[in-house]
Amino acid sequence: MASTESQSPYFVVLGAGVIGLSTALTIRDKFPASKILIVAKHFPGDYHVEYCSPWAGANWCSSANDNGLLESFDRVTFGRFQTISQDHPEAGIQSSALRMIYDQKIEDAGILSKGTEKVWYDDLAGGLVPVAGDELPQGAVFGLDIPSTFVINTQVYLQWLLAKCRTAEVQLVRQVVETVDQAFISPEVTAVFNCTGLGSYSLGGVNDKEMYPTRGQTVLVEQPIQPLKRMYFRSPRRVDKDTTYVFQRPLAGGIVLGGCRDDGNWDGKVNLDFAKDIMKRCCALAPELGKPEDLKVIKHGVGLRPNRKGGPRIEIEKRQTGFVVHNYGASGAGYQASW
Ligand SMILES: Cc1cc2nc3c(=O)[nH]c(=O)nc-3n(C[C@H](O)[C@H](O)[C@H](O)COP(=O)(O)OP(=O)(O)OC[C@H]3O[C@@H](n4cnc5c(N)ncnc54)[C@H](O)[C@@H]3O)c2cc1C
């Protein structure tokens, strides 16, 4: 560690996705006198396939079932979203109900925690309610209503986080870094936080080949005259390639329709035929949307979730240049695990 005890610590955060921005704000809370610098190729406002955060749906619907660390990340974030949604409605996070429909038995759906065989967030989200048999769509095996979780307008939320960083005197530099060691931009740097997401696949000094993209495609459509009462999700399992979801974004952000989870697919182009399929599936799931041909498309999207074999890498590494705190590989949980 280069800095001495008499100096304020100096932290560099590499990456300005939801993970990098939340990390910078967390560091500011813990080390009020520190110097913090975010170095990133992309910042909120950018739309690029290398930058996952703007393409997310997004909502809080935990996919963790490890009865351990991953669940705890989501629990902490749920609490933080509660506070943000109450105290800062302008941040783009809102409480919302969610209907989950599964096409496999609950034991095979990946929603029960190891060891307890329960849905760990049952109480946290207001008590899950089984969906009545006559309300299940054809082919579905079971459904659960979550009375109270969160939906995020990602564009608004990323800008809100960025504004918080500015207010907290976090410095921002747009720069591509070839190796993680380059982020030690001066001998005073105490530690570098590596929040580069899928960038860690090719970032020198990291080159994590356990990383891979999980491609998602979405369609953003205009909200119908009657707002939806809830979000919808349908899938064989909580994490599955065939996933359909409908998220009504707060603050007039339209409705996000999705999607898919294509492991190992780096293609950043929109597939318009597949977009039609998404709209069809979403209208069948959420009849309030009306007919697919009547949907008014605002924009199509493709994002690559930063997935990693074995789960996210959250650990400290001591390098010759100094300490690197890795925090990447959030896959489809980067928002709900962000705090
Ligand atoms: C369709 C879709 C739906 C999703 N839905 C949800 C959801 O409902 N809930 C949820 O929690 N999550 C969801 N996600 C997942 C979520 O979007 C990601 O987990 C999250 O955005 C990852 O954030 P990140 O900060 O790790 O990475 P990114 O947002 O990709 O940010 C990486 C940052 O690192 C920078 N960077 C990388 N390499 C370098 C370099 N060499 N030099 C400088 N800078 C570099 C980039 O420029 C960028 O600033 C969804 C994702 C998709 C695609």
mmCIF file of N, CA, C and O and ligand atoms in Angstrom, residues 14-21 38-44 46 48-61 74 81 150 152 154 158 173-180 194-200 202-204 214-218 238 245 247 256-261 301-307 327-338, ligand 1:
data_model
loop_
_atom_site.group_PDB
_atom_site.id
_atom_site.type_symbol
_atom_site.label_atom_id
_atom_site.label_comp_id
_atom_site.label_asym_id
_atom_site.label_seq_id
_atom_site.Cartn_x
_atom_site.Cartn_y
_atom_site.Cartn_z
ATOM 1 N N LEU A 14 -12.199 1.586 -11.212
ATOM 2 C CA LEU A 14 -12.135 1.350 -12.651
ATOM 3 C C LEU A 14 -13.504 0.866 -13.105
ATOM 4 O O LEU A 14 -13.933 -0.240 -12.737
ATOM 5 N N GLY A 15 -14.209 1.705 -13.877
ATOM 6 C CA GLY A 15 -15.535 1.320 -14.363
ATOM 7 C C GLY A 15 -16.621 2.219 -13.779
ATOM 8 O O GLY A 15 -16.609 2.537 -12.589
ATOM 9 N N ALA A 16 -17.562 2.612 -14.656
ATOM 10 C CA ALA A 16 -18.654 3.499 -14.237
ATOM 11 C C ALA A 16 -20.008 2.905 -14.569
ATOM 12 O O ALA A 16 -20.948 3.608 -14.939
ATOM 13 N N GLY A 17 -20.111 1.575 -14.451
ATOM 14 C CA GLY A 17 -21.421 0.930 -14.519
ATOM 15 C C GLY A 17 -22.066 1.041 -13.149
ATOM 16 O O GLY A 17 -21.564 1.733 -12.255
ATOM 17 N N VAL A 18 -23.180 0.321 -12.987
ATOM 18 C CA VAL A 18 -23.879 0.404 -11.696
ATOM 19 C C VAL A 18 -22.953 -0.050 -10.562
ATOM 20 O O VAL A 18 -23.009 0.498 -9.449
ATOM 21 N N ILE A 19 -22.049 -1.006 -10.845
ATOM 22 C CA ILE A 19 -21.161 -1.499 -9.790
ATOM 23 C C ILE A 19 -20.105 -0.439 -9.434
ATOM 24 O O ILE A 19 -19.870 -0.148 -8.254
ATOM 25 N N GLY A 20 -19.466 0.136 -10.443
ATOM 26 C CA GLY A 20 -18.428 1.138 -10.174
ATOM 27 C C GLY A 20 -18.975 2.363 -9.454
ATOM 28 O O GLY A 20 -18.382 2.852 -8.478
ATOM 29 N N LEU A 21 -20.144 2.859 -9.903
ATOM 30 C CA LEU A 21 -20.717 4.069 -9.292
ATOM 31 C C LEU A 21 -21.128 3.793 -7.841
ATOM 32 O O LEU A 21 -20.855 4.613 -6.940
ATOM 33 N N ILE A 38 -12.916 7.976 -10.464
ATOM 34 C CA ILE A 38 -13.455 6.914 -11.340
ATOM 35 C C ILE A 38 -12.814 7.073 -12.717
ATOM 36 O O ILE A 38 -12.865 8.160 -13.313
ATOM 37 N N VAL A 39 -12.207 6.006 -13.193
ATOM 38 C CA VAL A 39 -11.636 5.975 -14.538
ATOM 39 C C VAL A 39 -12.453 4.968 -15.345
ATOM 40 O O VAL A 39 -12.594 3.814 -14.918
ATOM 41 N N ALA A 40 -13.004 5.398 -16.468
ATOM 42 C CA ALA A 40 -13.833 4.465 -17.253
ATOM 43 C C ALA A 40 -13.880 4.868 -18.720
ATOM 44 O O ALA A 40 -13.746 6.048 -19.063
ATOM 45 N N LYS A 41 -14.093 3.867 -19.530
ATOM 46 C CA LYS A 41 -14.283 4.114 -20.962
ATOM 47 C C LYS A 41 -15.691 4.658 -21.219
ATOM 48 O O LYS A 41 -15.893 5.504 -22.076
ATOM 49 N N HIS A 42 -16.679 4.127 -20.479
ATOM 50 C CA HIS A 42 -18.071 4.562 -20.682
ATOM 51 C C HIS A 42 -18.660 5.088 -19.377
ATOM 52 O O HIS A 42 -18.408 4.514 -18.306
ATOM 53 N N PHE A 43 -19.489 6.133 -19.522
ATOM 54 C CA PHE A 43 -20.189 6.725 -18.368
ATOM 55 C C PHE A 43 -21.691 6.775 -18.678
ATOM 56 O O PHE A 43 -22.084 6.674 -19.848
ATOM 57 N N PRO A 44 -22.522 6.946 -17.638
ATOM 58 C CA PRO A 44 -23.965 7.071 -17.885
ATOM 59 C C PRO A 44 -24.250 8.115 -18.967
ATOM 60 O O PRO A 44 -23.649 9.196 -18.964
ATOM 61 N N ASP A 46 -23.891 7.041 -22.125
ATOM 62 C CA ASP A 46 -23.359 6.290 -23.271
ATOM 63 C C ASP A 46 -24.208 5.048 -23.511
ATOM 64 O O ASP A 46 -24.727 4.453 -22.553
ATOM 65 N N HIS A 48 -23.405 1.590 -25.438
ATOM 66 C CA HIS A 48 -22.439 0.783 -26.178
ATOM 67 C C HIS A 48 -22.576 -0.650 -25.688
ATOM 68 O O HIS A 48 -22.831 -0.876 -24.506
ATOM 69 N N VAL A 49 -22.370 -1.590 -26.594
ATOM 70 C CA VAL A 49 -22.573 -2.989 -26.191
ATOM 71 C C VAL A 49 -21.532 -3.439 -25.150
ATOM 72 O O VAL A 49 -21.761 -4.381 -24.405
ATOM 73 N N GLU A 50 -20.406 -2.715 -25.060
ATOM 74 C CA GLU A 50 -19.412 -3.061 -24.037
ATOM 75 C C GLU A 50 -19.822 -2.568 -22.650
ATOM 76 O O GLU A 50 -19.131 -2.830 -21.671
ATOM 77 N N TYR A 51 -20.902 -1.794 -22.600
ATOM 78 C CA TYR A 51 -21.333 -1.148 -21.347
ATOM 79 C C TYR A 51 -22.716 -1.712 -21.024
ATOM 80 O O TYR A 51 -23.717 -1.305 -21.619
ATOM 81 N N CYS A 52 -22.766 -2.638 -20.068
ATOM 82 C CA CYS A 52 -24.013 -3.394 -19.847
ATOM 83 C C CYS A 52 -25.108 -2.579 -19.150
ATOM 84 O O CYS A 52 -26.288 -2.698 -19.480
ATOM 85 N N SER A 53 -24.707 -1.767 -18.179
ATOM 86 C CA SER A 53 -25.705 -1.183 -17.257
ATOM 87 C C SER A 53 -26.884 -0.464 -17.917
ATOM 88 O O SER A 53 -28.017 -0.621 -17.454
ATOM 89 N N PRO A 54 -26.674 0.329 -18.974
ATOM 90 C CA PRO A 54 -27.846 1.019 -19.547
ATOM 91 C C PRO A 54 -28.855 0.083 -20.200
ATOM 92 O O PRO A 54 -29.972 0.502 -20.488
ATOM 93 N N TRP A 55 -28.487 -1.154 -20.462
ATOM 94 C CA TRP A 55 -29.384 -2.059 -21.195
ATOM 95 C C TRP A 55 -30.242 -2.924 -20.281
ATOM 96 O O TRP A 55 -31.092 -3.696 -20.756
ATOM 97 N N ALA A 56 -30.024 -2.837 -18.990
ATOM 98 C CA ALA A 56 -30.765 -3.709 -18.064
ATOM 99 C C ALA A 56 -32.229 -3.316 -17.987
ATOM 100 O O ALA A 56 -32.593 -2.181 -18.270
ATOM 101 N N GLY A 57 -33.073 -4.270 -17.514
ATOM 102 C CA GLY A 57 -34.515 -4.059 -17.417
ATOM 103 C C GLY A 57 -34.906 -2.825 -16.620
ATOM 104 O O GLY A 57 -35.378 -1.873 -17.196
ATOM 105 N N ALA A 58 -34.776 -2.749 -15.379
ATOM 106 C CA ALA A 58 -34.264 -3.746 -14.474
ATOM 107 C C ALA A 58 -35.195 -3.838 -13.263
ATOM 108 O O ALA A 58 -35.961 -2.919 -12.990
ATOM 109 N N ASN A 59 -35.096 -4.950 -12.573
ATOM 110 C CA ASN A 59 -35.861 -5.033 -11.332
ATOM 111 C C ASN A 59 -35.054 -5.766 -10.263
ATOM 112 O O ASN A 59 -33.926 -6.209 -10.523
ATOM 113 N N TRP A 60 -35.627 -5.849 -9.059
ATOM 114 C CA TRP A 60 -35.055 -6.674 -7.986
ATOM 115 C C TRP A 60 -35.877 -7.943 -7.934
ATOM 116 O O TRP A 60 -37.062 -7.916 -7.586
ATOM 117 N N CYS A 61 -35.254 -9.050 -8.322
ATOM 118 C CA CYS A 61 -35.896 -10.360 -8.183
ATOM 119 C C CYS A 61 -34.741 -11.335 -8.000
ATOM 120 O O CYS A 61 -34.172 -11.811 -8.982
ATOM 121 N N ASP A 74 -27.996 -9.235 -2.074
ATOM 122 C CA ASP A 74 -29.336 -8.824 -2.532
ATOM 123 C C ASP A 74 -30.176 -8.270 -1.375
ATOM 124 O O ASP A 74 -30.974 -7.348 -1.561
ATOM 125 N N PHE A 81 -32.613 0.002 -1.634
ATOM 126 C CA PHE A 81 -33.631 0.435 -2.602
ATOM 127 C C PHE A 81 -34.870 0.977 -1.877
ATOM 128 O O PHE A 81 -35.513 1.919 -2.342
ATOM 129 N N PHE A 150 -38.915 -4.087 -6.362
ATOM 130 C CA PHE A 150 -38.556 -2.792 -6.949
ATOM 131 C C PHE A 150 -38.339 -2.902 -8.450
ATOM 132 O O PHE A 150 -37.835 -3.902 -8.949
ATOM 133 N N ILE A 152 -36.626 -0.519 -11.643
ATOM 134 C CA ILE A 152 -35.632 0.553 -11.778
ATOM 135 C C ILE A 152 -35.665 1.118 -13.196
ATOM 136 O O ILE A 152 -35.578 0.350 -14.166
ATOM 137 N N THR A 154 -33.374 2.417 -15.406
ATOM 138 C CA THR A 154 -31.906 2.370 -15.327
ATOM 139 C C THR A 154 -31.246 3.657 -15.839
ATOM 140 O O THR A 154 -30.233 4.087 -15.294
ATOM 141 N N LEU A 158 -28.884 5.554 -13.213
ATOM 142 C CA LEU A 158 -27.439 5.727 -13.459
ATOM 143 C C LEU A 158 -27.061 7.205 -13.389
ATOM 144 O O LEU A 158 -26.022 7.565 -12.821
ATOM 145 N N VAL A 173 -12.849 10.509 -14.822
ATOM 146 C CA VAL A 173 -11.953 10.614 -15.971
ATOM 147 C C VAL A 173 -12.336 9.560 -16.997
ATOM 148 O O VAL A 173 -12.452 8.381 -16.654
ATOM 149 N N ARG A 174 -12.542 10.007 -18.231
ATOM 150 C CA ARG A 174 -12.839 9.031 -19.293
ATOM 151 C C ARG A 174 -11.519 8.580 -19.902
ATOM 152 O O ARG A 174 -10.793 9.393 -20.487
ATOM 153 N N GLN A 175 -11.218 7.335 -19.729
ATOM 154 C CA GLN A 175 -9.944 6.809 -20.236
ATOM 155 C C GLN A 175 -10.026 5.291 -20.353
ATOM 156 O O GLN A 175 -10.623 4.636 -19.494
ATOM 157 N N VAL A 176 -9.429 4.754 -21.406
ATOM 158 C CA VAL A 176 -9.325 3.297 -21.530
ATOM 159 C C VAL A 176 -8.025 2.881 -20.863
ATOM 160 O O VAL A 176 -6.990 3.499 -21.062
ATOM 161 N N VAL A 177 -8.105 1.862 -20.031
ATOM 162 C CA VAL A 177 -6.932 1.364 -19.336
ATOM 163 C C VAL A 177 -6.591 0.005 -19.945
ATOM 164 O O VAL A 177 -7.461 -0.847 -20.099
ATOM 165 N N GLU A 178 -5.333 -0.163 -20.347
ATOM 166 C CA GLU A 178 -4.950 -1.442 -20.984
ATOM 167 C C GLU A 178 -4.715 -2.546 -19.955
ATOM 168 O O GLU A 178 -5.035 -3.703 -20.193
ATOM 169 N N THR A 179 -4.117 -2.169 -18.819
ATOM 170 C CA THR A 179 -3.867 -3.156 -17.768
ATOM 171 C C THR A 179 -4.346 -2.595 -16.434
ATOM 172 O O THR A 179 -4.381 -1.374 -16.253
ATOM 173 N N VAL A 180 -4.665 -3.483 -15.511
ATOM 174 C CA VAL A 180 -5.168 -3.028 -14.212
ATOM 175 C C VAL A 180 -4.085 -2.227 -13.472
ATOM 176 O O VAL A 180 -4.384 -1.297 -12.718
ATOM 177 N N ASN A 194 -11.551 -2.845 -9.140
ATOM 178 C CA ASN A 194 -11.781 -3.273 -10.516
ATOM 179 C C ASN A 194 -13.248 -3.620 -10.733
ATOM 180 O O ASN A 194 -13.705 -4.703 -10.394
ATOM 181 N N CYS A 195 -13.981 -2.651 -11.313
ATOM 182 C CA CYS A 195 -15.426 -2.830 -11.576
ATOM 183 C C CYS A 195 -15.663 -2.761 -13.079
ATOM 184 O O CYS A 195 -16.528 -2.004 -13.547
ATOM 185 N N THR A 196 -14.894 -3.508 -13.839
ATOM 186 C CA THR A 196 -14.950 -3.388 -15.301
ATOM 187 C C THR A 196 -15.919 -4.367 -15.955
ATOM 188 O O THR A 196 -15.966 -4.447 -17.187
ATOM 189 N N GLY A 197 -16.653 -5.132 -15.190
ATOM 190 C CA GLY A 197 -17.644 -6.039 -15.780
ATOM 191 C C GLY A 197 -16.998 -6.992 -16.776
ATOM 192 O O GLY A 197 -15.940 -7.581 -16.503
ATOM 193 N N LEU A 198 -17.629 -7.101 -17.946
ATOM 194 C CA LEU A 198 -17.123 -8.007 -18.976
ATOM 195 C C LEU A 198 -15.730 -7.575 -19.471
ATOM 196 O O LEU A 198 -14.996 -8.377 -20.056
ATOM 197 N N GLY A 199 -15.367 -6.306 -19.211
ATOM 198 C CA GLY A 199 -14.040 -5.806 -19.579
ATOM 199 C C GLY A 199 -12.927 -6.616 -18.939
ATOM 200 O O GLY A 199 -11.800 -6.670 -19.467
ATOM 201 N N SER A 200 -13.209 -7.282 -17.826
ATOM 202 C CA SER A 200 -12.178 -8.072 -17.146
ATOM 203 C C SER A 200 -11.754 -9.296 -17.952
ATOM 204 O O SER A 200 -10.730 -9.908 -17.650
ATOM 205 N N SER A 202 -10.682 -9.109 -20.949
ATOM 206 C CA SER A 202 -9.505 -8.744 -21.748
ATOM 207 C C SER A 202 -8.604 -7.728 -21.055
ATOM 208 O O SER A 202 -7.574 -7.354 -21.612
ATOM 209 N N LEU A 203 -8.956 -7.286 -19.867
ATOM 210 C CA LEU A 203 -8.135 -6.295 -19.171
ATOM 211 C C LEU A 203 -6.799 -6.919 -18.759
ATOM 212 O O LEU A 203 -6.771 -7.943 -18.061
ATOM 213 N N GLY A 204 -5.682 -6.296 -19.198
ATOM 214 C CA GLY A 204 -4.357 -6.822 -18.877
ATOM 215 C C GLY A 204 -4.163 -6.975 -17.371
ATOM 216 O O GLY A 204 -4.639 -6.168 -16.577
ATOM 217 N N THR A 214 -23.624 -13.079 -21.366
ATOM 218 C CA THR A 214 -24.958 -13.673 -21.471
ATOM 219 C C THR A 214 -25.837 -12.601 -22.114
ATOM 220 O O THR A 214 -26.244 -11.636 -21.467
ATOM 221 N N ARG A 215 -26.057 -12.808 -23.414
ATOM 222 C CA ARG A 215 -26.722 -11.768 -24.214
ATOM 223 C C ARG A 215 -28.200 -11.656 -23.863
ATOM 224 O O ARG A 215 -28.895 -12.659 -23.687
ATOM 225 N N GLY A 216 -28.651 -10.425 -23.770
ATOM 226 C CA GLY A 216 -30.075 -10.164 -23.547
ATOM 227 C C GLY A 216 -30.585 -9.190 -24.586
ATOM 228 O O GLY A 216 -29.870 -8.264 -24.976
ATOM 229 N N GLN A 217 -31.796 -9.418 -25.063
ATOM 230 C CA GLN A 217 -32.405 -8.481 -26.019
ATOM 231 C C GLN A 217 -33.717 -7.971 -25.443
ATOM 232 O O GLN A 217 -34.479 -8.748 -24.835
ATOM 233 N N THR A 218 -33.970 -6.686 -25.625
ATOM 234 C CA THR A 218 -35.186 -6.072 -25.073
ATOM 235 C C THR A 218 -35.848 -5.155 -26.107
ATOM 236 O O THR A 218 -35.207 -4.737 -27.078
ATOM 237 N N ARG A 238 -35.662 -19.775 -12.760
ATOM 238 C CA ARG A 238 -35.351 -18.369 -12.466
ATOM 239 C C ARG A 238 -34.284 -17.842 -13.431
ATOM 240 O O ARG A 238 -34.358 -16.722 -13.921
ATOM 241 N N TYR A 245 -40.171 -11.168 -19.837
ATOM 242 C CA TYR A 245 -40.492 -10.262 -18.730
ATOM 243 C C TYR A 245 -41.040 -8.927 -19.227
ATOM 244 O O TYR A 245 -40.775 -8.511 -20.357
ATOM 245 N N PHE A 247 -41.465 -5.085 -17.583
ATOM 246 C CA PHE A 247 -41.180 -4.177 -16.454
ATOM 247 C C PHE A 247 -41.633 -2.771 -16.832
ATOM 248 O O PHE A 247 -41.096 -2.189 -17.783
ATOM 249 N N VAL A 256 -40.292 -2.051 -20.468
ATOM 250 C CA VAL A 256 -39.245 -2.903 -21.042
ATOM 251 C C VAL A 256 -39.814 -4.307 -21.222
ATOM 252 O O VAL A 256 -40.338 -4.893 -20.273
ATOM 253 N N LEU A 257 -39.685 -4.811 -22.443
ATOM 254 C CA LEU A 257 -40.111 -6.180 -22.747
ATOM 255 C C LEU A 257 -38.868 -7.019 -23.048
ATOM 256 O O LEU A 257 -37.982 -6.582 -23.786
ATOM 257 N N GLY A 258 -38.829 -8.194 -22.467
ATOM 258 C CA GLY A 258 -37.674 -9.072 -22.720
ATOM 259 C C GLY A 258 -38.153 -10.500 -22.790
ATOM 260 O O GLY A 258 -39.306 -10.776 -22.514
ATOM 261 N N GLY A 259 -37.348 -11.369 -23.084
ATOM 262 C CA GLY A 259 -35.957 -11.198 -23.380
ATOM 263 C C GLY A 259 -35.372 -12.571 -23.664
ATOM 264 O O GLY A 259 -36.039 -13.483 -24.142
ATOM 265 N N CYS A 260 -34.170 -12.738 -23.255
ATOM 266 C CA CYS A 260 -33.442 -13.996 -23.436
ATOM 267 C C CYS A 260 -32.157 -13.955 -22.620
ATOM 268 O O CYS A 260 -31.756 -12.888 -22.149
ATOM 269 N N ARG A 261 -31.544 -15.084 -22.466
ATOM 270 C CA ARG A 261 -30.228 -15.182 -21.821
ATOM 271 C C ARG A 261 -29.400 -16.136 -22.666
ATOM 272 O O ARG A 261 -29.481 -17.343 -22.489
ATOM 273 N N GLY A 301 -33.025 -2.948 -27.774
ATOM 274 C CA GLY A 301 -31.758 -2.968 -27.036
ATOM 275 C C GLY A 301 -31.138 -4.349 -26.986
ATOM 276 O O GLY A 301 -31.839 -5.368 -27.007
ATOM 277 N N VAL A 302 -29.801 -4.352 -26.930
ATOM 278 C CA VAL A 302 -29.056 -5.600 -26.690
ATOM 279 C C VAL A 302 -27.978 -5.296 -25.662
ATOM 280 O O VAL A 302 -27.243 -4.313 -25.786
ATOM 281 N N GLY A 303 -27.909 -6.124 -24.646
ATOM 282 C CA GLY A 303 -26.867 -5.955 -23.627
ATOM 283 C C GLY A 303 -26.220 -7.297 -23.333
ATOM 284 O O GLY A 303 -26.847 -8.352 -23.482
ATOM 285 N N LEU A 304 -24.950 -7.248 -22.953
ATOM 286 C CA LEU A 304 -24.216 -8.469 -22.620
ATOM 287 C C LEU A 304 -23.980 -8.512 -21.112
ATOM 288 O O LEU A 304 -23.174 -7.738 -20.575
ATOM 289 N N ARG A 305 -24.689 -9.406 -20.442
ATOM 290 C CA ARG A 305 -24.511 -9.522 -18.986
ATOM 291 C C ARG A 305 -23.106 -10.055 -18.693
ATOM 292 O O ARG A 305 -22.686 -11.041 -19.317
ATOM 293 N N PRO A 306 -22.398 -9.442 -17.740
ATOM 294 C CA PRO A 306 -21.032 -9.906 -17.440
ATOM 295 C C PRO A 306 -21.070 -11.160 -16.572
ATOM 296 O O PRO A 306 -21.036 -11.082 -15.343
ATOM 297 N N ASN A 307 -21.164 -12.315 -17.240
ATOM 298 C CA ASN A 307 -21.319 -13.557 -16.494
ATOM 299 C C ASN A 307 -19.955 -14.179 -16.195
ATOM 300 O O ASN A 307 -18.962 -13.865 -16.853
ATOM 301 N N ASN A 327 -14.339 -6.557 -8.223
ATOM 302 C CA ASN A 327 -15.797 -6.622 -8.060
ATOM 303 C C ASN A 327 -16.429 -6.644 -9.454
ATOM 304 O O ASN A 327 -16.884 -5.627 -9.954
ATOM 305 N N TYR A 328 -16.393 -7.791 -10.064
ATOM 306 C CA TYR A 328 -16.958 -7.928 -11.421
ATOM 307 C C TYR A 328 -17.560 -9.317 -11.591
ATOM 308 O O TYR A 328 -17.279 -10.224 -10.822
ATOM 309 N N GLY A 329 -18.384 -9.436 -12.630
ATOM 310 C CA GLY A 329 -19.006 -10.741 -12.924
ATOM 311 C C GLY A 329 -20.384 -10.858 -12.305
ATOM 312 O O GLY A 329 -20.807 -11.953 -11.927
ATOM 313 N N ALA A 330 -21.111 -9.736 -12.221
ATOM 314 C CA ALA A 330 -22.433 -9.727 -11.562
ATOM 315 C C ALA A 330 -23.509 -10.408 -12.391
ATOM 316 O O ALA A 330 -24.627 -10.632 -11.896
ATOM 317 N N SER A 331 -23.203 -10.726 -13.639
ATOM 318 C CA SER A 331 -24.172 -11.381 -14.528
ATOM 319 C C SER A 331 -25.504 -10.602 -14.575
ATOM 320 O O SER A 331 -25.495 -9.394 -14.772
ATOM 321 N N GLY A 332 -26.619 -11.280 -14.318
ATOM 322 C CA GLY A 332 -27.928 -10.620 -14.409
ATOM 323 C C GLY A 332 -28.384 -10.015 -13.106
ATOM 324 O O GLY A 332 -29.571 -9.722 -12.923
ATOM 325 N N ALA A 333 -27.448 -9.809 -12.177
ATOM 326 C CA ALA A 333 -27.835 -9.331 -10.839
ATOM 327 C C ALA A 333 -27.129 -8.038 -10.440
ATOM 328 O O ALA A 333 -27.127 -7.662 -9.272
ATOM 329 N N GLY A 334 -26.553 -7.339 -11.419
ATOM 330 C CA GLY A 334 -25.719 -6.180 -11.081
ATOM 331 C C GLY A 334 -26.454 -5.070 -10.351
ATOM 332 O O GLY A 334 -25.871 -4.387 -9.500
ATOM 333 N N TYR A 335 -27.743 -4.884 -10.645
ATOM 334 C CA TYR A 335 -28.499 -3.846 -9.927
ATOM 335 C C TYR A 335 -28.912 -4.359 -8.553
ATOM 336 O O TYR A 335 -28.664 -3.722 -7.531
ATOM 337 N N GLN A 336 -29.514 -5.556 -8.543
ATOM 338 C CA GLN A 336 -30.100 -6.032 -7.275
ATOM 339 C C GLN A 336 -29.038 -6.421 -6.246
ATOM 340 O O GLN A 336 -29.365 -6.599 -5.073
ATOM 341 N N ALA A 337 -27.773 -6.548 -6.698
ATOM 342 C CA ALA A 337 -26.694 -6.881 -5.752
ATOM 343 C C ALA A 337 -25.735 -5.709 -5.563
ATOM 344 O O ALA A 337 -24.696 -5.852 -4.934
ATOM 345 N N SER A 338 -26.091 -4.532 -6.119
ATOM 346 C CA SER A 338 -25.100 -3.469 -6.273
ATOM 347 C C SER A 338 -24.580 -2.873 -4.969
ATOM 348 O O SER A 338 -23.454 -2.413 -4.908
HETATM 349 C C1 LIG B 1 -31.242 -7.279 -20.880
HETATM 350 C C2 LIG B 1 -30.665 -7.185 -19.490
HETATM 351 C C3 LIG B 1 -31.519 -7.199 -18.402
HETATM 352 C C4 LIG B 1 -31.003 -7.110 -17.098
HETATM 353 N N1 LIG B 1 -31.875 -7.074 -16.060
HETATM 354 C C5 LIG B 1 -31.390 -6.957 -14.802
HETATM 355 C C6 LIG B 1 -32.286 -6.896 -13.704
HETATM 356 O O1 LIG B 1 -33.507 -6.947 -13.872
HETATM 357 N N2 LIG B 1 -31.762 -6.775 -12.456
HETATM 358 C C7 LIG B 1 -30.405 -6.717 -12.236
HETATM 359 O O2 LIG B 1 -29.989 -6.619 -11.087
HETATM 360 N N3 LIG B 1 -29.538 -6.762 -13.276
HETATM 361 C C8 LIG B 1 -29.987 -6.901 -14.537
HETATM 362 N N4 LIG B 1 -29.123 -6.982 -15.579
HETATM 363 C C9 LIG B 1 -27.688 -7.106 -15.292
HETATM 364 C C10 LIG B 1 -26.992 -5.779 -15.048
HETATM 365 O O3 LIG B 1 -27.278 -4.892 -16.080
HETATM 366 C C11 LIG B 1 -25.467 -6.028 -14.953
HETATM 367 O O4 LIG B 1 -25.199 -7.001 -13.965
HETATM 368 C C12 LIG B 1 -24.752 -4.747 -14.569
HETATM 369 O O5 LIG B 1 -25.074 -3.704 -15.461
HETATM 370 C C13 LIG B 1 -23.244 -4.947 -14.568
HETATM 371 O O6 LIG B 1 -22.677 -3.725 -14.170
HETATM 372 P P1 LIG B 1 -21.122 -3.496 -14.174
HETATM 373 O O7 LIG B 1 -20.913 -2.153 -13.561
HETATM 374 O O8 LIG B 1 -20.431 -4.666 -13.564
HETATM 375 O O9 LIG B 1 -20.683 -3.523 -15.715
HETATM 376 P P2 LIG B 1 -20.891 -2.438 -16.870
HETATM 377 O O10 LIG B 1 -22.171 -1.715 -16.750
HETATM 378 O O11 LIG B 1 -20.641 -3.142 -18.157
HETATM 379 O O12 LIG B 1 -19.735 -1.373 -16.621
HETATM 380 C C14 LIG B 1 -18.381 -1.666 -16.870
HETATM 381 C C15 LIG B 1 -17.589 -0.392 -16.775
HETATM 382 O O13 LIG B 1 -16.188 -0.694 -16.919
HETATM 383 C C16 LIG B 1 -15.628 0.132 -17.927
HETATM 384 N N5 LIG B 1 -14.469 -0.566 -18.505
HETATM 385 C C17 LIG B 1 -14.387 -1.863 -18.885
HETATM 386 N N6 LIG B 1 -13.134 -2.124 -19.331
HETATM 387 C C18 LIG B 1 -12.435 -0.968 -19.219
HETATM 388 C C19 LIG B 1 -11.086 -0.583 -19.498
HETATM 389 N N7 LIG B 1 -10.190 -1.454 -19.975
HETATM 390 N N8 LIG B 1 -10.704 0.701 -19.265
HETATM 391 C C20 LIG B 1 -11.596 1.599 -18.768
HETATM 392 N N9 LIG B 1 -12.871 1.287 -18.482
HETATM 393 C C21 LIG B 1 -13.283 0.032 -18.697
HETATM 394 C C22 LIG B 1 -16.776 0.342 -18.908
HETATM 395 O O14 LIG B 1 -16.512 1.439 -19.761
HETATM 396 C C23 LIG B 1 -17.909 0.606 -17.902
HETATM 397 O O15 LIG B 1 -17.828 1.924 -17.427
HETATM 398 C C24 LIG B 1 -29.596 -7.037 -16.894
HETATM 399 C C25 LIG B 1 -28.753 -7.006 -17.998
HETATM 400 C C26 LIG B 1 -29.276 -7.084 -19.289
HETATM 401 C C27 LIG B 1 -28.333 -7.029 -20.460
#
